[in-house]
Amino acid sequence: MKAVILAAGVGSRLGRPFPKCLTQMPGGEPILGRQIRIFREAGISEIIVVVGFKKTLIMEQYPEALYKYNPFYYITNTSKSLLCALENVYEDVVWVNGDVVFDPQVVRDVVGSPYNTVAVDRKKCGQEEVKYTENEQGFIDSISKEVKNPLGEAVGVNKIQKNDIQKFIRALKHCHDDDYFEKGMELAMSEGIRFKALDISNYRCIEVDFEDDLIQAKNMFNQSEKGTEPILTLRKKNIKISQNGLPLELIEAKNIKRACS
Protein backbone atom coordinates (compact mmCIF):
# COMPACT_ATOMS: atom_id res chain seq x y z
CA MET A 1 0.00 0.00 0.00
CA LYS A 2 1.09 3.55 -0.79
CA ALA A 3 0.05 6.87 0.69
CA VAL A 4 -0.50 10.09 -1.25
CA ILE A 5 -0.56 13.58 0.24
CA LEU A 6 -1.93 16.38 -1.94
CA ALA A 7 0.11 19.48 -1.07
CA ALA A 8 0.43 21.42 -4.33
CA GLY A 9 -1.96 24.29 -3.67
CA VAL A 10 -1.25 27.89 -2.76
CA GLY A 11 -3.57 27.96 0.25
CA SER A 12 -4.36 31.63 -0.36
CA ARG A 13 -7.37 31.62 1.96
CA LEU A 14 -5.12 30.99 4.94
CA GLY A 15 -2.86 33.81 3.81
CA ARG A 16 0.56 32.32 4.53
CA PRO A 17 3.62 33.00 2.32
CA PHE A 18 4.58 29.30 2.48
CA PRO A 19 2.73 26.05 1.71
CA LYS A 20 -0.24 25.51 4.00
CA CYS A 21 0.89 21.97 4.81
CA LEU A 22 3.93 23.42 6.62
CA THR A 23 1.71 25.27 9.12
CA GLN A 24 2.71 24.21 12.61
CA MET A 25 0.48 22.45 15.07
CA PRO A 26 0.92 22.53 18.87
CA GLY A 27 4.36 21.22 19.76
CA GLY A 28 5.84 22.61 16.55
CA GLU A 29 5.04 19.71 14.22
CA PRO A 30 3.91 20.85 10.74
CA ILE A 31 0.67 19.40 9.39
CA LEU A 32 2.56 17.53 6.65
CA GLY A 33 5.12 16.11 9.05
CA ARG A 34 2.31 14.88 11.25
CA GLN A 35 0.64 13.16 8.31
CA ILE A 36 3.87 11.48 7.22
CA ARG A 37 4.52 10.25 10.76
CA ILE A 38 1.00 8.83 11.09
CA PHE A 39 1.27 6.98 7.78
CA ARG A 40 4.57 5.44 8.86
CA GLU A 41 3.11 4.41 12.19
CA ALA A 42 0.30 2.71 10.22
CA GLY A 43 2.91 0.65 8.35
CA ILE A 44 3.01 2.65 5.10
CA SER A 45 6.60 3.45 4.20
CA GLU A 46 6.16 4.67 0.60
CA ILE A 47 4.63 8.14 0.76
CA ILE A 48 4.11 10.29 -2.34
CA VAL A 49 3.68 14.03 -1.81
CA VAL A 50 2.28 16.04 -4.72
CA VAL A 51 3.89 19.47 -4.65
CA GLY A 52 3.55 22.72 -6.57
CA PHE A 53 3.62 26.04 -4.70
CA LYS A 54 7.01 26.64 -2.99
CA LYS A 55 7.84 22.98 -3.61
CA THR A 56 11.47 23.34 -2.54
CA LEU A 57 10.47 24.26 1.01
CA ILE A 58 8.56 20.99 1.33
CA MET A 59 11.14 18.79 -0.38
CA GLU A 60 14.01 20.15 1.71
CA GLN A 61 12.07 19.61 4.92
CA TYR A 62 11.10 16.00 4.07
CA PRO A 63 13.76 14.61 1.69
CA GLU A 64 12.84 11.02 2.56
CA ALA A 65 9.40 11.27 0.89
CA LEU A 66 8.73 10.62 -2.80
CA TYR A 67 7.53 13.56 -4.86
CA LYS A 68 5.34 14.21 -7.87
CA TYR A 69 5.22 17.75 -9.26
CA ASN A 70 2.04 19.32 -10.60
CA PRO A 71 3.48 22.11 -12.79
CA PHE A 72 0.02 23.63 -13.29
CA TYR A 73 -0.85 23.78 -9.58
CA TYR A 74 -1.93 27.41 -9.91
CA ILE A 75 -4.68 26.64 -12.47
CA THR A 76 -5.67 23.07 -11.55
CA ASN A 77 -7.40 21.51 -8.58
CA THR A 78 -7.02 18.32 -6.57
CA SER A 79 -8.33 16.02 -9.32
CA LYS A 80 -5.24 16.73 -11.42
CA SER A 81 -2.85 16.58 -8.47
CA LEU A 82 -4.21 13.16 -7.55
CA LEU A 83 -3.89 12.09 -11.17
CA CYS A 84 -0.20 13.05 -11.05
CA ALA A 85 0.28 10.77 -8.06
CA LEU A 86 -1.68 7.72 -9.24
CA GLU A 87 -0.23 7.26 -12.71
CA ASN A 88 2.08 4.22 -12.76
CA VAL A 89 0.78 3.05 -9.36
CA TYR A 90 -0.60 -0.49 -9.21
CA GLU A 91 -1.42 -1.13 -5.56
CA ASP A 92 -3.85 0.09 -2.92
CA VAL A 93 -3.55 3.81 -2.18
CA VAL A 94 -4.66 5.91 0.77
CA TRP A 95 -4.73 9.60 -0.04
CA VAL A 96 -5.32 12.75 1.99
CA ASN A 97 -5.51 16.46 1.44
CA GLY A 98 -2.36 18.11 2.75
CA ASP A 99 -4.31 20.45 5.04
CA VAL A 100 -6.21 17.84 7.08
CA VAL A 101 -5.29 17.22 10.72
CA PHE A 102 -6.60 13.92 12.11
CA ASP A 103 -6.19 11.33 14.83
CA PRO A 104 -3.94 8.37 13.86
CA GLN A 105 -6.89 5.99 14.23
CA VAL A 106 -8.58 7.63 11.24
CA VAL A 107 -5.81 6.38 8.95
CA ARG A 108 -5.65 2.99 10.66
CA ASP A 109 -9.39 2.48 10.11
CA VAL A 110 -9.21 3.55 6.46
CA VAL A 111 -6.21 1.28 5.85
CA GLY A 112 -8.03 -1.62 7.49
CA SER A 113 -11.24 -1.19 5.52
CA PRO A 114 -11.86 -3.95 2.93
CA TYR A 115 -13.46 -1.46 0.51
CA ASN A 116 -12.69 1.63 -1.50
CA THR A 117 -13.28 4.02 1.35
CA VAL A 118 -14.31 7.59 2.14
CA ALA A 119 -13.84 8.73 5.74
CA VAL A 120 -16.87 10.77 6.80
CA ASP A 121 -17.97 12.86 9.74
CA ARG A 122 -21.71 12.75 10.33
CA LYS A 123 -22.41 16.37 11.22
CA LYS A 124 -24.14 19.47 9.98
CA CYS A 125 -22.10 20.96 7.14
CA GLY A 126 -21.57 24.44 5.80
CA GLN A 127 -21.36 25.52 2.18
CA GLU A 128 -17.59 25.05 1.93
CA GLU A 129 -17.44 21.41 3.04
CA VAL A 130 -17.51 18.40 0.69
CA LYS A 131 -20.73 16.63 1.55
CA TYR A 132 -22.09 13.16 0.82
CA THR A 133 -25.08 10.85 0.81
CA GLU A 134 -25.09 7.06 0.89
CA ASN A 135 -27.40 4.21 -0.03
CA GLU A 136 -28.90 1.62 2.30
CA GLN A 137 -25.75 -0.51 2.10
CA GLY A 138 -23.55 2.36 3.24
CA PHE A 139 -21.96 3.04 -0.13
CA ILE A 140 -21.55 6.62 -1.33
CA ASP A 141 -24.08 7.67 -3.96
CA SER A 142 -23.23 11.40 -4.17
CA ILE A 143 -20.23 13.44 -3.05
CA SER A 144 -19.54 17.13 -3.73
CA LYS A 145 -19.93 20.58 -2.21
CA GLU A 146 -23.38 20.83 -3.82
CA VAL A 147 -25.00 17.70 -2.33
CA LYS A 148 -28.57 18.27 -1.14
CA ASN A 149 -29.68 16.92 2.25
CA PRO A 150 -26.23 15.55 3.12
CA LEU A 151 -25.53 13.05 5.86
CA GLY A 152 -22.29 14.80 6.77
CA GLU A 153 -18.84 15.77 5.56
CA ALA A 154 -16.25 13.78 3.60
CA VAL A 155 -13.13 14.70 5.58
CA GLY A 156 -10.49 14.22 2.87
CA VAL A 157 -9.07 10.82 3.87
CA ASN A 158 -9.79 8.11 1.28
CA LYS A 159 -8.67 4.79 -0.16
CA ILE A 160 -8.79 3.23 -3.63
CA GLN A 161 -8.01 -0.45 -4.13
CA LYS A 162 -5.55 -1.63 -6.75
CA ASN A 163 -8.17 -3.43 -8.85
CA ASP A 164 -10.02 -0.14 -9.39
CA ILE A 165 -7.10 2.26 -9.81
CA GLN A 166 -7.03 2.24 -13.62
CA LYS A 167 -10.74 3.05 -13.87
CA PHE A 168 -10.29 5.77 -11.30
CA ILE A 169 -7.35 7.24 -13.26
CA ARG A 170 -9.50 7.37 -16.39
CA ALA A 171 -12.20 9.17 -14.41
CA LEU A 172 -9.70 11.73 -13.11
CA LYS A 173 -8.50 12.34 -16.68
CA HIS A 174 -12.07 13.27 -17.62
CA CYS A 175 -12.27 15.87 -14.84
CA HIS A 176 -11.95 19.53 -15.68
CA ASP A 177 -8.87 21.35 -14.46
CA ASP A 178 -10.79 23.09 -11.68
CA ASP A 179 -12.54 19.94 -10.40
CA TYR A 180 -11.86 18.47 -6.97
CA PHE A 181 -10.95 14.76 -6.88
CA GLU A 182 -14.48 14.05 -5.62
CA LYS A 183 -15.68 14.71 -9.18
CA GLY A 184 -13.43 11.85 -10.28
CA MET A 185 -15.02 9.68 -7.63
CA GLU A 186 -18.49 10.52 -8.93
CA LEU A 187 -17.44 9.68 -12.50
CA ALA A 188 -15.88 6.43 -11.31
CA MET A 189 -19.08 5.51 -9.45
CA SER A 190 -21.02 5.97 -12.70
CA GLU A 191 -18.71 3.28 -14.14
CA GLY A 192 -19.49 0.83 -11.34
CA ILE A 193 -16.76 1.59 -8.76
CA ARG A 194 -18.15 1.71 -5.23
CA PHE A 195 -16.85 3.70 -2.25
CA LYS A 196 -17.88 2.76 1.28
CA ALA A 197 -18.57 5.53 3.80
CA LEU A 198 -16.50 5.03 6.98
CA ASP A 199 -17.79 6.98 9.97
CA ILE A 200 -14.90 8.57 11.91
CA SER A 201 -17.09 10.98 13.90
CA ASN A 202 -15.68 9.74 17.22
CA TYR A 203 -12.18 10.92 16.28
CA ARG A 204 -10.66 14.36 15.88
CA CYS A 205 -10.38 15.52 12.28
CA ILE A 206 -10.40 19.00 10.74
CA GLU A 207 -9.47 20.58 7.41
CA VAL A 208 -7.60 23.87 7.71
CA ASP A 209 -8.85 26.31 5.07
CA PHE A 210 -9.19 29.55 7.00
CA GLU A 211 -7.62 31.20 10.05
CA ASP A 212 -10.60 30.17 12.20
CA ASP A 213 -10.02 26.55 11.14
CA LEU A 214 -6.38 26.80 12.22
CA ILE A 215 -7.35 28.20 15.62
CA GLN A 216 -9.87 25.39 16.05
CA ALA A 217 -7.31 22.77 14.96
CA LYS A 218 -4.74 24.05 17.44
CA ASN A 219 -7.31 23.96 20.23
CA MET A 220 -8.42 20.49 19.18
CA PHE A 221 -4.87 19.11 19.08
CA ASN A 222 -3.48 21.16 21.94
CA GLN A 223 -1.12 18.49 23.26
CA SER A 224 2.07 17.54 21.46
CA GLU A 225 2.38 13.85 20.64
CA LYS A 226 5.22 11.42 20.98
CA GLY A 227 7.57 11.54 18.05
CA THR A 228 6.78 15.07 16.94
CA GLU A 229 9.33 17.09 15.06
CA PRO A 230 11.19 20.20 16.21
CA ILE A 231 9.67 23.52 15.27
CA LEU A 232 10.11 24.41 11.62
CA THR A 233 11.05 28.04 11.13
CA LEU A 234 10.17 29.60 7.79
CA ARG A 235 11.59 33.04 7.13
CA LYS A 236 9.23 35.48 5.44
CA LYS A 237 12.17 37.66 4.41
CA ASN A 238 12.29 38.68 0.73
CA ILE A 239 8.86 37.21 -0.05
CA LYS A 240 6.98 39.81 -2.11
CA ILE A 241 3.21 39.83 -1.81
CA SER A 242 0.82 41.44 -4.31
CA GLN A 243 -2.17 43.57 -3.36
CA ASN A 244 -4.52 40.59 -3.58
CA GLY A 245 -2.40 38.61 -1.11
CA LEU A 246 -0.76 36.21 -3.58
CA PRO A 247 3.01 35.91 -3.96
CA LEU A 248 4.28 37.90 -6.94
CA GLU A 249 6.03 34.82 -8.33
CA LEU A 250 2.62 33.13 -8.59
CA ILE A 251 1.18 36.09 -10.50
CA GLU A 252 4.17 36.01 -12.83
CA ALA A 253 3.76 32.25 -13.38
CA LYS A 254 0.13 32.74 -14.35
CA ASN A 255 1.07 35.45 -16.82
CA ILE A 256 3.70 33.20 -18.39
CA LYS A 257 1.15 30.39 -18.72
CA ARG A 258 -1.33 32.72 -20.47
CA ALA A 259 1.34 34.03 -22.81
CA CYS A 260 2.29 30.48 -23.83
CA SER A 261 -1.28 29.32 -24.43
mmCIF file of C-alpha atoms in Angstrom:
data_model
loop_
_atom_site.group_PDB
_atom_site.id
_atom_site.type_symbol
_atom_site.label_atom_id
_atom_site.label_comp_id
_atom_site.label_asym_id
_atom_site.label_seq_id
_atom_site.Cartn_x
_atom_site.Cartn_y
_atom_site.Cartn_z
ATOM 1 C CA MET A 1 0.000 0.000 0.000
ATOM 2 C CA LYS A 2 1.088 3.553 -0.794
ATOM 3 C CA ALA A 3 0.046 6.870 0.688
ATOM 4 C CA VAL A 4 -0.497 10.088 -1.255
ATOM 5 C CA ILE A 5 -0.562 13.578 0.241
ATOM 6 C CA LEU A 6 -1.932 16.377 -1.937
ATOM 7 C CA ALA A 7 0.112 19.479 -1.070
ATOM 8 C CA ALA A 8 0.430 21.418 -4.328
ATOM 9 C CA GLY A 9 -1.964 24.286 -3.674
ATOM 10 C CA VAL A 10 -1.247 27.892 -2.759
ATOM 11 C CA GLY A 11 -3.574 27.963 0.254
ATOM 12 C CA SER A 12 -4.356 31.634 -0.356
ATOM 13 C CA ARG A 13 -7.374 31.621 1.964
ATOM 14 C CA LEU A 14 -5.123 30.990 4.945
ATOM 15 C CA GLY A 15 -2.861 33.814 3.807
ATOM 16 C CA ARG A 16 0.560 32.315 4.533
ATOM 17 C CA PRO A 17 3.618 33.003 2.321
ATOM 18 C CA PHE A 18 4.584 29.305 2.483
ATOM 19 C CA PRO A 19 2.728 26.046 1.714
ATOM 20 C CA LYS A 20 -0.238 25.509 4.002
ATOM 21 C CA CYS A 21 0.892 21.965 4.805
ATOM 22 C CA LEU A 22 3.928 23.421 6.623
ATOM 23 C CA THR A 23 1.713 25.266 9.121
ATOM 24 C CA GLN A 24 2.706 24.208 12.614
ATOM 25 C CA MET A 25 0.480 22.453 15.075
ATOM 26 C CA PRO A 26 0.923 22.535 18.874
ATOM 27 C CA GLY A 27 4.360 21.220 19.759
ATOM 28 C CA GLY A 28 5.843 22.612 16.553
ATOM 29 C CA GLU A 29 5.035 19.712 14.216
ATOM 30 C CA PRO A 30 3.912 20.851 10.738
ATOM 31 C CA ILE A 31 0.668 19.397 9.386
ATOM 32 C CA LEU A 32 2.565 17.531 6.648
ATOM 33 C CA GLY A 33 5.125 16.107 9.052
ATOM 34 C CA ARG A 34 2.313 14.879 11.246
ATOM 35 C CA GLN A 35 0.636 13.157 8.306
ATOM 36 C CA ILE A 36 3.874 11.480 7.215
ATOM 37 C CA ARG A 37 4.520 10.251 10.759
ATOM 38 C CA ILE A 38 1.000 8.834 11.091
ATOM 39 C CA PHE A 39 1.274 6.983 7.780
ATOM 40 C CA ARG A 40 4.567 5.440 8.857
ATOM 41 C CA GLU A 41 3.109 4.406 12.193
ATOM 42 C CA ALA A 42 0.299 2.714 10.225
ATOM 43 C CA GLY A 43 2.905 0.653 8.350
ATOM 44 C CA ILE A 44 3.012 2.652 5.100
ATOM 45 C CA SER A 45 6.596 3.452 4.195
ATOM 46 C CA GLU A 46 6.156 4.674 0.600
ATOM 47 C CA ILE A 47 4.626 8.141 0.760
ATOM 48 C CA ILE A 48 4.112 10.293 -2.337
ATOM 49 C CA VAL A 49 3.684 14.027 -1.812
ATOM 50 C CA VAL A 50 2.275 16.037 -4.718
ATOM 51 C CA VAL A 51 3.890 19.472 -4.655
ATOM 52 C CA GLY A 52 3.554 22.723 -6.568
ATOM 53 C CA PHE A 53 3.624 26.042 -4.703
ATOM 54 C CA LYS A 54 7.007 26.636 -2.990
ATOM 55 C CA LYS A 55 7.839 22.979 -3.613
ATOM 56 C CA THR A 56 11.467 23.340 -2.538
ATOM 57 C CA LEU A 57 10.466 24.257 1.013
ATOM 58 C CA ILE A 58 8.557 20.987 1.334
ATOM 59 C CA MET A 59 11.144 18.792 -0.377
ATOM 60 C CA GLU A 60 14.010 20.152 1.715
ATOM 61 C CA GLN A 61 12.066 19.613 4.923
ATOM 62 C CA TYR A 62 11.095 16.000 4.070
ATOM 63 C CA PRO A 63 13.761 14.608 1.693
ATOM 64 C CA GLU A 64 12.836 11.022 2.556
ATOM 65 C CA ALA A 65 9.401 11.265 0.887
ATOM 66 C CA LEU A 66 8.732 10.618 -2.801
ATOM 67 C CA TYR A 67 7.532 13.562 -4.859
ATOM 68 C CA LYS A 68 5.339 14.212 -7.872
ATOM 69 C CA TYR A 69 5.223 17.753 -9.260
ATOM 70 C CA ASN A 70 2.044 19.321 -10.602
ATOM 71 C CA PRO A 71 3.476 22.111 -12.788
ATOM 72 C CA PHE A 72 0.020 23.632 -13.286
ATOM 73 C CA TYR A 73 -0.852 23.777 -9.581
ATOM 74 C CA TYR A 74 -1.926 27.414 -9.913
ATOM 75 C CA ILE A 75 -4.682 26.643 -12.473
ATOM 76 C CA THR A 76 -5.669 23.070 -11.554
ATOM 77 C CA ASN A 77 -7.404 21.512 -8.580
ATOM 78 C CA THR A 78 -7.015 18.316 -6.572
ATOM 79 C CA SER A 79 -8.332 16.019 -9.325
ATOM 80 C CA LYS A 80 -5.241 16.726 -11.417
ATOM 81 C CA SER A 81 -2.845 16.578 -8.467
ATOM 82 C CA LEU A 82 -4.214 13.158 -7.547
ATOM 83 C CA LEU A 83 -3.891 12.089 -11.167
ATOM 84 C CA CYS A 84 -0.197 13.049 -11.048
ATOM 85 C CA ALA A 85 0.283 10.765 -8.062
ATOM 86 C CA LEU A 86 -1.676 7.724 -9.243
ATOM 87 C CA GLU A 87 -0.226 7.257 -12.713
ATOM 88 C CA ASN A 88 2.084 4.224 -12.761
ATOM 89 C CA VAL A 89 0.777 3.053 -9.356
ATOM 90 C CA TYR A 90 -0.605 -0.493 -9.211
ATOM 91 C CA GLU A 91 -1.418 -1.133 -5.563
ATOM 92 C CA ASP A 92 -3.853 0.087 -2.918
ATOM 93 C CA VAL A 93 -3.546 3.808 -2.185
ATOM 94 C CA VAL A 94 -4.664 5.906 0.767
ATOM 95 C CA TRP A 95 -4.729 9.604 -0.036
ATOM 96 C CA VAL A 96 -5.321 12.749 1.994
ATOM 97 C CA ASN A 97 -5.510 16.462 1.437
ATOM 98 C CA GLY A 98 -2.359 18.114 2.752
ATOM 99 C CA ASP A 99 -4.306 20.447 5.037
ATOM 100 C CA VAL A 100 -6.211 17.835 7.077
ATOM 101 C CA VAL A 101 -5.291 17.216 10.718
ATOM 102 C CA PHE A 102 -6.600 13.917 12.111
ATOM 103 C CA ASP A 103 -6.186 11.332 14.828
ATOM 104 C CA PRO A 104 -3.940 8.372 13.864
ATOM 105 C CA GLN A 105 -6.887 5.994 14.229
ATOM 106 C CA VAL A 106 -8.576 7.627 11.235
ATOM 107 C CA VAL A 107 -5.805 6.380 8.948
ATOM 108 C CA ARG A 108 -5.653 2.987 10.661
ATOM 109 C CA ASP A 109 -9.391 2.483 10.114
ATOM 110 C CA VAL A 110 -9.212 3.550 6.462
ATOM 111 C CA VAL A 111 -6.210 1.280 5.851
ATOM 112 C CA GLY A 112 -8.026 -1.622 7.493
ATOM 113 C CA SER A 113 -11.236 -1.189 5.517
ATOM 114 C CA PRO A 114 -11.859 -3.950 2.931
ATOM 115 C CA TYR A 115 -13.464 -1.459 0.510
ATOM 116 C CA ASN A 116 -12.693 1.627 -1.500
ATOM 117 C CA THR A 117 -13.275 4.022 1.349
ATOM 118 C CA VAL A 118 -14.310 7.593 2.139
ATOM 119 C CA ALA A 119 -13.844 8.726 5.740
ATOM 120 C CA VAL A 120 -16.874 10.771 6.799
ATOM 121 C CA ASP A 121 -17.967 12.862 9.736
ATOM 122 C CA ARG A 122 -21.708 12.747 10.331
ATOM 123 C CA LYS A 123 -22.405 16.367 11.222
ATOM 124 C CA LYS A 124 -24.143 19.468 9.975
ATOM 125 C CA CYS A 125 -22.095 20.956 7.135
ATOM 126 C CA GLY A 126 -21.568 24.441 5.797
ATOM 127 C CA GLN A 127 -21.362 25.522 2.179
ATOM 128 C CA GLU A 128 -17.593 25.054 1.927
ATOM 129 C CA GLU A 129 -17.444 21.408 3.037
ATOM 130 C CA VAL A 130 -17.514 18.405 0.695
ATOM 131 C CA LYS A 131 -20.735 16.626 1.551
ATOM 132 C CA TYR A 132 -22.086 13.162 0.817
ATOM 133 C CA THR A 133 -25.080 10.855 0.814
ATOM 134 C CA GLU A 134 -25.090 7.062 0.888
ATOM 135 C CA ASN A 135 -27.399 4.209 -0.027
ATOM 136 C CA GLU A 136 -28.901 1.618 2.303
ATOM 137 C CA GLN A 137 -25.755 -0.511 2.098
ATOM 138 C CA GLY A 138 -23.552 2.356 3.242
ATOM 139 C CA PHE A 139 -21.955 3.045 -0.133
ATOM 140 C CA ILE A 140 -21.549 6.624 -1.329
ATOM 141 C CA ASP A 141 -24.084 7.674 -3.959
ATOM 142 C CA SER A 142 -23.232 11.397 -4.167
ATOM 143 C CA ILE A 143 -20.233 13.442 -3.045
ATOM 144 C CA SER A 144 -19.536 17.131 -3.735
ATOM 145 C CA LYS A 145 -19.928 20.575 -2.206
ATOM 146 C CA GLU A 146 -23.378 20.832 -3.824
ATOM 147 C CA VAL A 147 -24.995 17.700 -2.330
ATOM 148 C CA LYS A 148 -28.567 18.272 -1.140
ATOM 149 C CA ASN A 149 -29.680 16.924 2.252
ATOM 150 C CA PRO A 150 -26.227 15.551 3.118
ATOM 151 C CA LEU A 151 -25.529 13.049 5.855
ATOM 152 C CA GLY A 152 -22.295 14.798 6.769
ATOM 153 C CA GLU A 153 -18.840 15.768 5.560
ATOM 154 C CA ALA A 154 -16.250 13.784 3.603
ATOM 155 C CA VAL A 155 -13.129 14.699 5.580
ATOM 156 C CA GLY A 156 -10.492 14.217 2.868
ATOM 157 C CA VAL A 157 -9.066 10.825 3.869
ATOM 158 C CA ASN A 158 -9.791 8.110 1.279
ATOM 159 C CA LYS A 159 -8.675 4.790 -0.161
ATOM 160 C CA ILE A 160 -8.786 3.234 -3.628
ATOM 161 C CA GLN A 161 -8.008 -0.449 -4.125
ATOM 162 C CA LYS A 162 -5.553 -1.635 -6.753
ATOM 163 C CA ASN A 163 -8.169 -3.432 -8.848
ATOM 164 C CA ASP A 164 -10.021 -0.139 -9.391
ATOM 165 C CA ILE A 165 -7.097 2.264 -9.809
ATOM 166 C CA GLN A 166 -7.034 2.238 -13.621
ATOM 167 C CA LYS A 167 -10.742 3.045 -13.874
ATOM 168 C CA PHE A 168 -10.286 5.771 -11.297
ATOM 169 C CA ILE A 169 -7.353 7.235 -13.257
ATOM 170 C CA ARG A 170 -9.503 7.368 -16.391
ATOM 171 C CA ALA A 171 -12.205 9.168 -14.412
ATOM 172 C CA LEU A 172 -9.698 11.731 -13.115
ATOM 173 C CA LYS A 173 -8.502 12.336 -16.676
ATOM 174 C CA HIS A 174 -12.071 13.272 -17.623
ATOM 175 C CA CYS A 175 -12.272 15.868 -14.840
ATOM 176 C CA HIS A 176 -11.950 19.527 -15.685
ATOM 177 C CA ASP A 177 -8.866 21.345 -14.463
ATOM 178 C CA ASP A 178 -10.792 23.090 -11.675
ATOM 179 C CA ASP A 179 -12.535 19.936 -10.398
ATOM 180 C CA TYR A 180 -11.863 18.467 -6.974
ATOM 181 C CA PHE A 181 -10.955 14.761 -6.878
ATOM 182 C CA GLU A 182 -14.477 14.053 -5.619
ATOM 183 C CA LYS A 183 -15.678 14.707 -9.175
ATOM 184 C CA GLY A 184 -13.425 11.849 -10.280
ATOM 185 C CA MET A 185 -15.017 9.677 -7.625
ATOM 186 C CA GLU A 186 -18.490 10.516 -8.935
ATOM 187 C CA LEU A 187 -17.439 9.678 -12.504
ATOM 188 C CA ALA A 188 -15.876 6.428 -11.305
ATOM 189 C CA MET A 189 -19.083 5.514 -9.451
ATOM 190 C CA SER A 190 -21.021 5.972 -12.697
ATOM 191 C CA GLU A 191 -18.710 3.277 -14.141
ATOM 192 C CA GLY A 192 -19.489 0.830 -11.343
ATOM 193 C CA ILE A 193 -16.761 1.587 -8.762
ATOM 194 C CA ARG A 194 -18.145 1.705 -5.228
ATOM 195 C CA PHE A 195 -16.849 3.702 -2.249
ATOM 196 C CA LYS A 196 -17.876 2.765 1.285
ATOM 197 C CA ALA A 197 -18.570 5.528 3.803
ATOM 198 C CA LEU A 198 -16.497 5.031 6.976
ATOM 199 C CA ASP A 199 -17.785 6.975 9.971
ATOM 200 C CA ILE A 200 -14.904 8.571 11.906
ATOM 201 C CA SER A 201 -17.092 10.978 13.897
ATOM 202 C CA ASN A 202 -15.678 9.744 17.220
ATOM 203 C CA TYR A 203 -12.177 10.919 16.276
ATOM 204 C CA ARG A 204 -10.662 14.357 15.876
ATOM 205 C CA CYS A 205 -10.380 15.524 12.279
ATOM 206 C CA ILE A 206 -10.395 19.000 10.741
ATOM 207 C CA GLU A 207 -9.468 20.577 7.410
ATOM 208 C CA VAL A 208 -7.595 23.866 7.711
ATOM 209 C CA ASP A 209 -8.848 26.306 5.074
ATOM 210 C CA PHE A 210 -9.188 29.555 7.002
ATOM 211 C CA GLU A 211 -7.617 31.198 10.046
ATOM 212 C CA ASP A 212 -10.599 30.173 12.198
ATOM 213 C CA ASP A 213 -10.024 26.551 11.144
ATOM 214 C CA LEU A 214 -6.379 26.803 12.223
ATOM 215 C CA ILE A 215 -7.345 28.198 15.619
ATOM 216 C CA GLN A 216 -9.871 25.388 16.049
ATOM 217 C CA ALA A 217 -7.313 22.775 14.957
ATOM 218 C CA LYS A 218 -4.736 24.054 17.437
ATOM 219 C CA ASN A 219 -7.309 23.961 20.234
ATOM 220 C CA MET A 220 -8.420 20.489 19.182
ATOM 221 C CA PHE A 221 -4.872 19.109 19.078
ATOM 222 C CA ASN A 222 -3.481 21.161 21.936
ATOM 223 C CA GLN A 223 -1.123 18.487 23.255
ATOM 224 C CA SER A 224 2.068 17.541 21.458
ATOM 225 C CA GLU A 225 2.384 13.853 20.636
ATOM 226 C CA LYS A 226 5.218 11.418 20.978
ATOM 227 C CA GLY A 227 7.572 11.544 18.050
ATOM 228 C CA THR A 228 6.781 15.067 16.938
ATOM 229 C CA GLU A 229 9.334 17.094 15.055
ATOM 230 C CA PRO A 230 11.186 20.196 16.205
ATOM 231 C CA ILE A 231 9.671 23.516 15.271
ATOM 232 C CA LEU A 232 10.108 24.411 11.620
ATOM 233 C CA THR A 233 11.052 28.042 11.129
ATOM 234 C CA LEU A 234 10.174 29.603 7.790
ATOM 235 C CA ARG A 235 11.592 33.036 7.132
ATOM 236 C CA LYS A 236 9.234 35.482 5.443
ATOM 237 C CA LYS A 237 12.174 37.660 4.410
ATOM 238 C CA ASN A 238 12.289 38.679 0.735
ATOM 239 C CA ILE A 239 8.860 37.206 -0.047
ATOM 240 C CA LYS A 240 6.977 39.809 -2.109
ATOM 241 C CA ILE A 241 3.209 39.833 -1.814
ATOM 242 C CA SER A 242 0.820 41.437 -4.306
ATOM 243 C CA GLN A 243 -2.167 43.571 -3.363
ATOM 244 C CA ASN A 244 -4.517 40.585 -3.577
ATOM 245 C CA GLY A 245 -2.401 38.614 -1.109
ATOM 246 C CA LEU A 246 -0.763 36.210 -3.580
ATOM 247 C CA PRO A 247 3.009 35.911 -3.965
ATOM 248 C CA LEU A 248 4.278 37.901 -6.945
ATOM 249 C CA GLU A 249 6.031 34.818 -8.334
ATOM 250 C CA LEU A 250 2.623 33.132 -8.591
ATOM 251 C CA ILE A 251 1.179 36.087 -10.496
ATOM 252 C CA GLU A 252 4.168 36.010 -12.832
ATOM 253 C CA ALA A 253 3.761 32.253 -13.383
ATOM 254 C CA LYS A 254 0.128 32.738 -14.348
ATOM 255 C CA ASN A 255 1.067 35.446 -16.817
ATOM 256 C CA ILE A 256 3.703 33.201 -18.387
ATOM 257 C CA LYS A 257 1.148 30.393 -18.723
ATOM 258 C CA ARG A 258 -1.333 32.725 -20.472
ATOM 259 C CA ALA A 259 1.342 34.029 -22.814
ATOM 260 C CA CYS A 260 2.294 30.481 -23.831
ATOM 261 C CA SER A 261 -1.279 29.324 -24.430
#
